[in-house]
Coordinates of C-alpha atoms in Angstrom, one line a residue:
X1 CA -31.7 -53.3 37.3
X2 CA -28.4 -55.2 37.2
X3 CA -25.4 -54.7 39.5
X4 CA -23.1 -51.9 38.9
X5 CA -20.1 -53.0 37.0
X6 CA -16.7 -52.7 38.7
X7 CA -14.2 -50.0 37.7
X8 CA -12.1 -51.1 34.7
X9 CA -8.4 -50.0 34.4
X10 CA -6.8 -49.7 31.0
X11 CA -4.5 -52.6 29.7
X12 CA -1.6 -50.4 28.6
X13 CA 2.0 -50.7 29.6
X14 CA 3.4 -49.0 32.4
X15 CA 6.2 -46.7 30.7
X16 CA 7.5 -44.1 33.3
X17 CA 7.9 -40.7 31.9
X18 CA 11.6 -40.3 32.7
X19 CA 14.1 -38.0 31.0
X20 CA 16.7 -40.7 30.2
X21 CA 14.3 -41.8 27.7
X22 CA 14.7 -38.4 25.8
X23 CA 18.3 -38.8 25.3
X24 CA 18.2 -42.6 24.5
X25 CA 15.4 -41.7 21.8
X26 CA 17.5 -39.0 20.2
X27 CA 20.5 -41.3 20.2
X28 CA 18.6 -43.8 18.2
X29 CA 16.2 -41.6 16.0
X30 CA 18.6 -38.6 15.5
X31 CA 22.1 -39.9 16.0
X32 CA 23.9 -37.3 13.9
X33 CA 21.7 -34.2 14.4
X34 CA 24.3 -31.4 15.6
X35 CA 24.8 -30.1 19.0
X36 CA 27.1 -27.1 18.4
X37 CA 28.9 -25.5 21.2
X38 CA 31.1 -22.3 21.6
X39 CA 33.8 -23.3 24.2
X40 CA 35.3 -21.2 26.7
X41 CA 38.2 -20.8 24.5
X42 CA 36.0 -19.6 21.7
X43 CA 36.5 -22.6 19.7
X44 CA 33.3 -24.1 17.9
X45 CA 32.8 -28.0 18.7
X46 CA 30.3 -30.1 17.1
X47 CA 28.8 -33.5 18.3
X48 CA 25.6 -35.4 17.9
X49 CA 23.0 -36.9 20.0
X50 CA 24.5 -40.3 19.9
X51 CA 27.8 -39.0 21.0
X52 CA 26.0 -36.9 23.6
X53 CA 24.2 -40.0 25.0
X54 CA 27.3 -42.1 25.1
X55 CA 29.1 -39.3 27.0
X56 CA 26.2 -39.1 29.4
X57 CA 26.3 -43.0 30.1
X58 CA 30.2 -42.7 30.7
X59 CA 29.7 -39.8 33.2
X60 CA 27.0 -41.6 35.0
X61 CA 29.4 -44.7 35.4
X62 CA 32.0 -42.3 36.7
X63 CA 29.7 -40.7 39.1
X64 CA 28.6 -44.2 40.4
X65 CA 32.4 -45.1 41.0
X66 CA 32.5 -42.0 43.3
X67 CA 29.6 -43.2 45.4
X68 CA 26.8 -41.1 43.8
X69 CA 23.4 -42.9 44.0
X70 CA 19.8 -42.3 43.9
X71 CA 18.9 -39.0 45.3
X72 CA 22.4 -37.5 45.6
X73 CA 22.5 -34.0 44.6
X74 CA 25.4 -33.2 41.9
X75 CA 26.1 -29.3 41.1
X76 CA 27.2 -27.8 38.0
X77 CA 28.7 -24.2 37.8
X78 CA 28.6 -23.8 33.9
X79 CA 27.2 -22.0 31.0
X80 CA 25.4 -23.7 28.0
X81 CA 27.7 -26.3 26.5
X82 CA 27.5 -29.8 25.3
X83 CA 29.4 -31.1 28.5
X84 CA 26.8 -29.3 30.8
X85 CA 24.0 -31.0 28.8
X86 CA 25.6 -34.4 28.9
X87 CA 26.0 -34.0 32.7
X88 CA 22.2 -33.1 33.0
X89 CA 21.4 -36.4 31.5
X90 CA 24.1 -38.3 33.3
X91 CA 23.1 -37.2 36.6
X92 CA 19.3 -37.5 36.3
X93 CA 19.5 -40.6 34.2
X94 CA 21.0 -42.6 37.0
X95 CA 18.3 -41.3 39.4
X96 CA 20.6 -38.7 41.1
X97 CA 19.6 -34.9 41.1
X98 CA 21.0 -32.4 38.9
X99 CA 21.6 -29.0 40.6
X100 CA 22.7 -26.3 38.2
X101 CA 24.1 -23.3 40.2
X102 CA 23.7 -19.8 38.9
X103 CA 27.1 -18.0 38.9
X104 CA 25.4 -14.6 38.8
X105 CA 24.2 -15.0 42.5
X106 CA 26.3 -13.5 45.2
X107 CA 28.8 -15.9 46.8
X108 CA 27.1 -16.0 50.1
X109 CA 24.0 -17.1 48.6
X110 CA 25.6 -19.7 46.3
X111 CA 27.3 -21.3 49.3
X112 CA 24.1 -21.3 51.1
X113 CA 22.3 -22.8 48.3
X114 CA 25.0 -25.5 47.9
X115 CA 25.1 -26.4 51.5
X116 CA 21.2 -26.4 51.7
X117 CA 21.0 -28.9 48.8
X118 CA 23.8 -31.0 50.1
X119 CA 25.8 -31.1 46.9
X120 CA 28.5 -33.8 46.8
X121 CA 30.2 -33.0 43.5
X122 CA 30.7 -29.8 41.7
X123 CA 31.4 -29.6 38.0
X124 CA 32.9 -26.3 36.9
X125 CA 33.3 -24.7 33.7
X126 CA 37.0 -23.3 33.2
X127 CA 35.6 -19.8 33.3
X128 CA 34.2 -20.3 37.0
X129 CA 37.2 -21.9 38.4
X130 CA 38.2 -18.6 40.3
X131 CA 34.5 -18.5 41.6
X132 CA 34.6 -22.2 42.7
X133 CA 37.9 -21.7 44.6
X134 CA 36.4 -18.6 46.4
X135 CA 33.3 -20.7 47.4
X136 CA 35.3 -23.8 48.3
X137 CA 36.0 -22.9 51.9
X138 CA 32.3 -22.5 52.7
X139 CA 31.0 -25.6 50.8
X140 CA 30.3 -28.1 53.7
X141 CA 29.2 -31.1 51.6
X142 CA 31.1 -30.9 48.3
X143 CA 33.7 -33.8 48.3
X144 CA 35.1 -33.5 44.7
X145 CA 35.5 -30.8 42.0
X146 CA 35.7 -31.6 38.2
X147 CA 36.7 -28.9 35.6
X148 CA 34.8 -29.4 32.3
X149 CA 38.0 -29.3 30.3
X150 CA 40.8 -31.8 29.6
X151 CA 43.5 -31.9 32.4
X152 CA 45.9 -30.0 30.0
X153 CA 43.5 -27.1 29.8
X154 CA 42.5 -26.8 33.5
X155 CA 43.4 -23.5 34.9
X156 CA 45.9 -23.5 37.9
X157 CA 43.7 -23.9 41.0
X158 CA 43.7 -24.9 44.8
X159 CA 40.7 -27.2 44.4
X160 CA 42.7 -30.5 43.7
X161 CA 40.2 -30.7 40.7
X162 CA 40.1 -33.4 38.2
X163 CA 40.0 -32.7 34.4
X164 CA 37.1 -33.9 32.5
X165 CA 39.3 -36.6 30.6
X166 CA 40.4 -37.9 34.1
X167 CA 36.8 -38.1 35.3
X168 CA 35.7 -39.9 32.1
X169 CA 38.6 -42.3 32.5
X170 CA 37.0 -43.4 35.9
X171 CA 33.9 -44.0 33.9
X172 CA 35.6 -46.3 31.4
X173 CA 37.2 -48.4 34.2
X174 CA 33.9 -48.7 36.1
X175 CA 31.1 -51.1 35.6
X176 CA 27.7 -50.2 34.0
X177 CA 25.6 -47.8 36.2
X178 CA 22.1 -48.1 36.5
X179 CA 20.2 -46.1 34.0
X180 CA 16.5 -45.3 34.2
X181 CA 14.2 -48.0 35.4
X182 CA 12.8 -45.9 38.3
X183 CA 9.4 -44.4 38.9
X184 CA 8.6 -41.1 37.2
X185 CA 7.9 -39.4 40.5
X186 CA 11.7 -39.6 41.2
X187 CA 13.4 -36.3 41.7
X188 CA 15.2 -35.1 38.5
X189 CA 16.6 -31.7 39.0
X190 CA 16.9 -28.9 41.6
X191 CA 16.6 -25.1 40.8
X192 CA 16.5 -22.2 43.2
X193 CA 14.7 -19.0 42.8
X194 CA 16.9 -16.0 42.6
X195 CA 16.3 -14.8 46.2
X196 CA 15.8 -11.0 45.3
X197 CA 13.1 -10.5 47.9
X198 CA 14.0 -13.4 50.4
X199 CA 16.2 -16.3 50.8
X200 CA 16.4 -18.5 47.7
X201 CA 14.0 -21.3 47.7
X202 CA 14.6 -24.9 46.2
X203 CA 12.2 -26.2 43.6
X204 CA 12.6 -29.9 43.2
X205 CA 11.4 -31.1 39.6
X206 CA 10.3 -34.7 39.1
X207 CA 11.1 -36.7 36.1
X208 CA 7.4 -36.7 35.1
X209 CA 7.3 -32.8 35.4
X210 CA 10.4 -32.3 33.1
X211 CA 9.2 -34.6 30.3
X212 CA 5.6 -33.3 30.3
X213 CA 6.8 -29.7 30.4
X214 CA 9.0 -30.4 27.4
X215 CA 5.9 -31.9 25.6
X216 CA 3.7 -29.0 26.4
X217 CA 6.2 -26.3 25.3
X218 CA 6.8 -28.1 22.1
X219 CA 3.1 -28.1 21.4
X220 CA 2.8 -24.4 22.4
X221 CA 5.7 -23.2 20.2
X222 CA 4.5 -25.2 17.2
X223 CA 8.1 -25.8 16.0
X224 CA 8.8 -26.3 12.3
X225 CA 10.7 -29.4 11.0
X226 CA 13.8 -27.3 9.9
X227 CA 14.5 -25.4 13.2
X228 CA 17.7 -24.8 14.8
X229 CA 17.3 -23.9 18.4
X230 CA 19.5 -21.7 20.5
X231 CA 18.7 -21.2 24.3
X232 CA 20.4 -18.0 25.4
X233 CA 18.4 -18.4 28.5
X234 CA 21.1 -20.4 30.8
X235 CA 20.5 -24.2 31.6
X236 CA 21.0 -23.2 35.2
X237 CA 17.9 -20.7 34.9
X238 CA 14.5 -22.4 35.3
X239 CA 15.5 -25.5 33.6
X240 CA 16.8 -23.7 30.7
X241 CA 13.2 -23.1 29.7
X242 CA 13.2 -26.8 28.8
X243 CA 15.2 -26.5 25.6
X244 CA 17.7 -29.2 26.7
X245 CA 14.8 -31.6 26.8
X246 CA 12.9 -30.2 23.7
X247 CA 15.6 -30.4 21.2
X248 CA 16.7 -34.0 21.6
X249 CA 13.1 -35.0 22.1
X250 CA 12.1 -33.6 18.5
X251 CA 15.5 -34.1 16.9
X252 CA 16.1 -30.4 16.6
X253 CA 19.6 -29.2 15.8
X254 CA 20.8 -27.3 19.0
X255 CA 23.3 -24.4 19.4
X256 CA 24.7 -23.6 22.8
X257 CA 26.5 -20.3 23.1
X258 CA 28.8 -20.9 26.0
X259 CA 30.0 -17.8 27.8
X260 CA 29.7 -15.6 24.7
X261 CA 26.4 -13.8 25.5
X262 CA 27.4 -10.3 24.3
X263 CA 25.3 -9.0 21.3
X264 CA 28.3 -9.4 18.8
X265 CA 29.2 -12.9 19.8
X266 CA 25.4 -14.0 19.7
X267 CA 24.9 -12.5 16.4
X268 CA 28.0 -14.1 14.8
X269 CA 27.0 -17.5 16.1
X270 CA 23.3 -17.1 15.1
X271 CA 24.4 -16.2 11.6
X272 CA 27.3 -18.9 11.4
X273 CA 24.9 -21.6 12.6
X274 CA 21.7 -20.5 10.8
X275 CA 19.7 -20.3 14.2
X276 CA 15.8 -20.0 13.3
X277 CA 14.7 -19.8 17.1
X278 CA 16.4 -18.4 20.0
X279 CA 15.2 -17.8 23.5
X280 CA 16.4 -15.2 26.1
X281 CA 15.1 -12.5 28.5
X282 CA 14.2 -9.1 27.1
X283 CA 17.6 -7.4 28.0
X284 CA 19.3 -9.9 25.7
X285 CA 17.2 -8.9 22.6
X286 CA 17.4 -5.1 23.6
X287 CA 21.2 -5.4 23.4
X288 CA 21.1 -7.4 20.1
X289 CA 18.7 -4.8 18.5
X290 CA 21.2 -2.0 19.6
X291 CA 24.0 -4.1 17.9
X292 CA 22.1 -4.6 14.8
X293 CA 21.1 -0.8 14.5
X294 CA 24.6 0.4 15.3
X295 CA 26.5 -2.0 12.9
X296 CA 23.9 -2.3 10.0
X297 CA 24.0 -6.1 10.4
X298 CA 21.0 -8.3 9.4
X299 CA 19.6 -11.6 10.7
X300 CA 19.3 -13.8 7.7
X301 CA 18.1 -17.1 9.3
X302 CA 16.4 -16.1 12.5
X303 CA 12.6 -16.1 12.4
X304 CA 11.7 -16.0 16.0
X305 CA 13.0 -14.7 19.3
X306 CA 11.2 -16.3 22.3
X307 CA 11.1 -13.9 25.2
X308 CA 10.2 -14.4 28.8
X309 CA 11.4 -13.3 32.3
X310 CA 9.6 -10.0 32.4
X311 CA 7.2 -7.9 30.2
X312 CA 8.2 -7.2 26.6
X313 CA 7.8 -3.6 25.5
X314 CA 5.7 -3.3 22.2
X315 CA 8.3 -1.0 20.8
X316 CA 10.8 -3.9 21.0
X317 CA 8.3 -6.4 19.2
X318 CA 7.7 -3.5 16.6
X319 CA 11.3 -2.9 16.0
X320 CA 12.3 -6.5 15.2
X321 CA 9.1 -7.0 13.2
X322 CA 9.5 -3.8 10.9
X323 CA 13.3 -3.5 10.8
X324 CA 14.4 -7.2 10.6
X325 CA 11.3 -9.3 9.8
X326 CA 11.8 -11.3 13.0
X327 CA 9.0 -12.3 15.5
X328 CA 9.5 -11.7 19.0
X329 CA 7.2 -14.0 20.8
X330 CA 6.3 -13.4 24.5
X331 CA 5.8 -16.2 27.0
X332 CA 5.2 -16.5 30.8
X333 CA 6.6 -19.0 33.3
X334 CA 8.7 -19.2 36.6
X335 CA 11.0 -21.6 38.3
X336 CA 8.0 -22.9 40.3
X337 CA 6.2 -23.9 37.0
X338 CA 9.2 -25.8 35.5
X339 CA 9.1 -23.4 33.9
X340 CA 6.6 -22.5 31.1
X341 CA 2.9 -21.4 31.7
X342 CA 1.8 -19.6 28.6
X343 CA 2.8 -18.9 25.1
X344 CA 1.8 -15.4 23.8
X345 CA 1.7 -13.7 20.4
X346 CA -2.2 -14.1 20.0
X347 CA -4.0 -11.4 18.3
X348 CA -7.9 -12.0 18.6
X349 CA -10.0 -11.5 15.6
X350 CA -11.5 -8.1 15.3
X351 CA -8.8 -6.0 16.8
X352 CA -8.1 -3.2 14.4
X353 CA -5.0 -0.9 14.2
X354 CA -1.3 -1.7 14.6
X355 CA -1.0 -0.3 18.1
X356 CA -4.0 -2.2 19.3
X357 CA -2.7 -5.4 17.6
X358 CA 0.7 -5.0 19.0
X359 CA -0.6 -4.5 22.5
X360 CA -2.6 -7.8 22.2
X361 CA 0.4 -9.7 20.7
X362 CA 2.5 -8.6 23.7
X363 CA 0.2 -10.1 26.3
X364 CA 1.5 -13.3 28.0
X365 CA -0.9 -15.5 26.3
X366 CA -3.3 -18.5 26.8
X367 CA -2.1 -21.3 29.5
X368 CA -0.9 -24.3 27.8
X369 CA -2.8 -27.7 28.5
X370 CA -1.7 -29.1 31.8
X371 CA -1.5 -25.6 33.6
X372 CA -4.8 -24.4 35.3
X373 CA -5.1 -20.6 36.0
X374 CA -7.1 -18.7 38.7
X375 CA -7.0 -14.9 39.0
X376 CA -8.7 -13.8 42.2
X377 CA -9.5 -10.4 43.7
X378 CA -9.2 -9.2 47.4
X379 CA -12.4 -11.2 48.3
X380 CA -10.8 -14.3 46.9
X381 CA -13.3 -14.7 44.3
X382 CA -12.4 -15.2 40.5
X383 CA -12.3 -11.7 38.9
X384 CA -14.3 -11.3 35.5
X385 CA -12.5 -12.0 32.4
X386 CA -12.9 -8.5 31.0
X387 CA -9.4 -7.4 30.4
X388 CA -9.7 -4.8 33.2
X389 CA -10.3 -6.5 36.5
X390 CA -6.8 -7.3 38.1
X391 CA -6.3 -10.0 40.6
X392 CA -3.6 -12.3 41.9
X393 CA -2.5 -15.0 39.5
X394 CA -2.7 -18.6 41.0
X395 CA -1.7 -21.8 39.0
X396 CA -1.8 -25.5 39.5
X397 CA -0.7 -28.6 37.3
X398 CA 1.6 -31.6 37.1
X399 CA 4.5 -29.2 36.5
X400 CA 3.8 -26.7 39.3
X401 CA 5.6 -26.8 42.8
X402 CA 3.8 -28.1 45.7
X403 CA 6.4 -27.3 48.3
X404 CA 10.0 -26.1 48.5
X405 CA 12.9 -28.2 49.1
X406 CA 13.8 -28.5 52.8
X407 CA 10.7 -26.7 54.0
X408 CA 7.8 -28.1 56.3
X409 CA 5.0 -26.0 55.1
X410 CA 3.3 -26.5 51.6
X411 CA 3.7 -23.9 48.9
X412 CA 0.1 -24.1 47.9
X413 CA -3.3 -23.7 49.5
X414 CA -5.8 -26.4 50.1
X415 CA -7.0 -26.5 46.6
X416 CA -3.5 -27.0 45.4
X417 CA -3.1 -23.4 44.0
X418 CA 0.3 -21.8 43.9
X419 CA 0.3 -18.0 44.2
X420 CA 2.6 -16.9 41.6
X421 CA 3.1 -13.2 43.0
X422 CA 2.0 -11.8 39.9
X423 CA -0.9 -9.4 39.3
X424 CA -2.9 -10.2 36.2
X425 CA -6.0 -9.6 34.2
X426 CA -7.6 -12.1 31.9
X427 CA -9.2 -10.9 28.5
X428 CA -12.5 -12.3 27.1
X429 CA -10.6 -14.6 24.8
X430 CA -8.9 -16.2 27.9
X431 CA -5.7 -14.5 27.1
X432 CA -3.9 -13.6 30.4
X433 CA -1.8 -10.3 30.7
X434 CA 0.7 -9.7 33.7
X435 CA 0.1 -6.2 34.8
X436 CA 2.6 -6.1 37.5
X437 CA 4.4 -8.1 40.2
X438 CA 2.6 -8.0 43.6
X439 CA 5.7 -6.4 45.1
X440 CA 6.0 -3.9 42.3
X441 CA 2.6 -2.4 42.4
X442 CA 2.5 1.2 43.4
X443 CA -0.3 1.7 45.8
X444 CA -1.0 5.3 45.5
X445 CA -4.0 7.0 47.2
X446 CA -5.9 3.6 47.4
X447 CA -5.4 3.2 43.7
X448 CA -3.1 0.5 42.0
X449 CA -0.6 2.0 39.5
X450 CA 1.1 -0.6 37.2
X451 CA 4.9 -0.2 36.9
X452 CA 4.6 -2.4 33.8
X453 CA 2.3 0.3 32.1
X454 CA 4.6 3.2 32.8
X455 CA 7.6 1.2 31.7
X456 CA 5.8 0.2 28.3
X457 CA 5.1 4.0 27.7
X458 CA 8.6 5.0 28.5
X459 CA 10.2 2.2 26.4
X460 CA 8.1 3.3 23.3
X461 CA 10.3 6.4 23.0
X462 CA 12.6 6.0 20.3
X463 CA 15.7 7.4 22.3
X464 CA 15.1 5.0 25.4
X465 CA 17.2 2.0 25.5
X466 CA 15.7 0.5 28.7
X467 CA 13.7 1.8 31.8
X468 CA 12.4 0.7 35.3
X469 CA 9.8 2.0 37.5
X470 CA 9.6 1.6 41.4
X471 CA 7.5 3.1 44.0
X472 CA 8.6 5.7 46.4
X473 CA 7.3 6.8 49.6
X474 CA 4.8 9.9 49.7
X475 CA 3.6 11.6 52.6
X476 CA 0.0 12.1 51.3
X477 CA -0.4 9.2 48.8
X478 CA 1.5 6.5 50.2
X479 CA 3.7 5.8 47.2
X480 CA 4.2 7.5 43.9
X481 CA 6.1 6.3 40.8
X482 CA 9.9 6.8 40.0
X483 CA 11.1 6.3 36.5
X484 CA 14.6 5.3 35.9
X485 CA 15.7 5.8 32.3
X486 CA 18.8 4.5 30.2
X487 CA 18.7 6.4 27.0
X488 CA 20.3 5.1 23.9
X489 CA 23.9 6.1 23.1
X490 CA 24.1 9.6 21.7
X491 CA 20.5 10.3 22.5
X492 CA 19.5 13.7 23.6
X493 CA 16.6 13.2 25.7
X494 CA 15.3 15.8 28.2
X495 CA 12.9 15.3 31.3
X496 CA 10.5 17.6 29.5
X497 CA 10.5 15.7 26.2
X498 CA 10.0 12.6 28.3
X499 CA 7.0 13.9 30.1
X500 CA 5.4 15.3 26.9
X501 CA 5.7 11.8 25.6
X502 CA 4.3 10.0 28.6
X503 CA 1.3 12.4 28.8
X504 CA 0.1 11.2 25.7
X505 CA 0.1 7.6 26.8
X506 CA -0.8 7.6 30.6
X507 CA -3.4 9.0 32.9
X508 CA -2.3 11.9 34.8
X509 CA -2.6 10.1 38.0
X510 CA 0.0 7.4 36.5
X511 CA 2.5 10.1 35.7
X512 CA 5.8 9.6 37.6
X513 CA 6.7 12.1 40.2
X514 CA 10.4 11.8 39.5
X515 CA 12.3 10.9 36.2
X516 CA 15.8 10.0 36.8
X517 CA 18.4 9.4 33.9
X518 CA 21.0 6.7 34.6
X519 CA 24.0 5.4 32.7
X520 CA 22.9 1.9 33.4
X521 CA 20.3 -0.3 35.1
X522 CA 21.4 -3.0 37.6
X523 CA 20.6 -6.5 36.4
X524 CA 19.7 -9.4 38.8
X525 CA 21.0 -13.1 38.6
X526 CA 18.3 -13.9 35.8
X527 CA 19.1 -11.0 33.6
X528 CA 16.0 -8.7 34.6
X529 CA 16.4 -5.3 36.1
X530 CA 17.2 -5.6 39.8
X531 CA 14.5 -3.4 41.5
X532 CA 15.7 -4.2 44.8
X533 CA 18.9 -2.5 44.0
X534 CA 16.9 0.6 42.6
X535 CA 14.7 0.7 45.8
X536 CA 18.0 0.6 48.1
X537 CA 19.6 3.4 45.8
X538 CA 16.4 5.5 46.1
X539 CA 16.1 5.1 50.0
X540 CA 19.8 5.9 50.3
X541 CA 19.4 9.0 48.2
X542 CA 16.4 10.0 50.1
X543 CA 18.0 9.4 53.6
X544 CA 21.0 11.7 52.3
X545 CA 18.8 14.4 51.1
X546 CA 17.1 14.4 54.5
X547 CA 20.3 14.4 56.3
X548 CA 21.4 17.6 54.3
X549 CA 18.2 19.2 54.8
X550 CA 17.3 19.1 51.0
X551 CA 13.9 17.4 51.4

């Protein structure tokens, strides 16, 4: 027997997967493909990928002239616009770290995040100048403020802020800055979790993870050649679901809605710019549906609305399909997965009946290549893939977090698995379905009640606009469900009618003990219903009732 042959490496080029290559590719291959922005003023501005790449290079030179170098964090406080996207590439393309701040967070959280990140420069949309002024005294590391508008359009402020034209002039006067040429493991961007249950945690994305995630999402979405994409999901939320990288990578026309996220503004822009695919959280599309119904307007170009962030009611999917011939396609991901994990809309062969097919379509979907899944029961063993056995959802892969920024302890177990905090089942066809967040599961009498299942049943009523379920303390059972309902305008919906509707769709044990009709539901920083506020409201009401001797 001959001696064993030595291991043999491939003879291919070392070509680091860094995101500067995306905008460089777009500038050469798709120079005139449009990037359309609605500015803060309401004006529609058009540029192309070549011009966007040129702006990014100029911004990186200006940043270098201000002492920004590899690893420095540069913050943005802006909606979706071409300047914000150019900054994404300018900052990360020179080896610094892009840090988009979420303006929907509380001011104390924003200041804490910026200070923990050590942000050195803050770029501000004109609409957020007042917020930046309020934050400024608490920002320990920020040295320079730049408003994303020409000096003549910068609102009066006490920030001593530069206008964007002034900052770009710094770049014109500066020598070329370094661009690319660093390892793909280099930090690219920093995003923080919304901090609804604890302090926000920083997730530091690498260039490799961002580029791979854009490729994986592109494969999962199966985008057509004639697509015009509009991310309504903000660039500051979980990497903008990757659309700021996907569109230039594939040469897709990109529409950025700026501050106009109300249904009327979104509809007008979608129609004007012939948007074929848009992406946002369920509350965005619930609002758009209500607008379409109230006005009689029609979407004449849009074929698909990608939706993630929370479970999608089948009633919403049905309404867009039947009334407007638009597909509402579910997906799942989180900040810690950069962000995509699954793409849904899968209906296995053999499922009969519209209700059953809709229920299958609404599941979160199969995991994309590059994201591994494990669903484990209380005994830490993998649960059967039978569509009925729930467990904790764990993930791992090249786009999954390994640890939080500034934290000493890893965020994963010894096998590299990250606990998502979701409870899920896996169906025999390998389709994953979220049944609840671990913190939202209602533990009643030793059994688990899914808040999502109750919300799905309530949302199927034609007069319900939105709803949410939380658990409330119960002396005998530990917890019982409380259902909040926001009815559609002019609806006449009684509790008895709602209970009759629910009783046909839920087991008796899962029926909510209390149904409360509200004028509105509080939304958190990511556009999802803020159940923390609902729990606080419920606890305050319960305490007041006890104090008054009602309960």
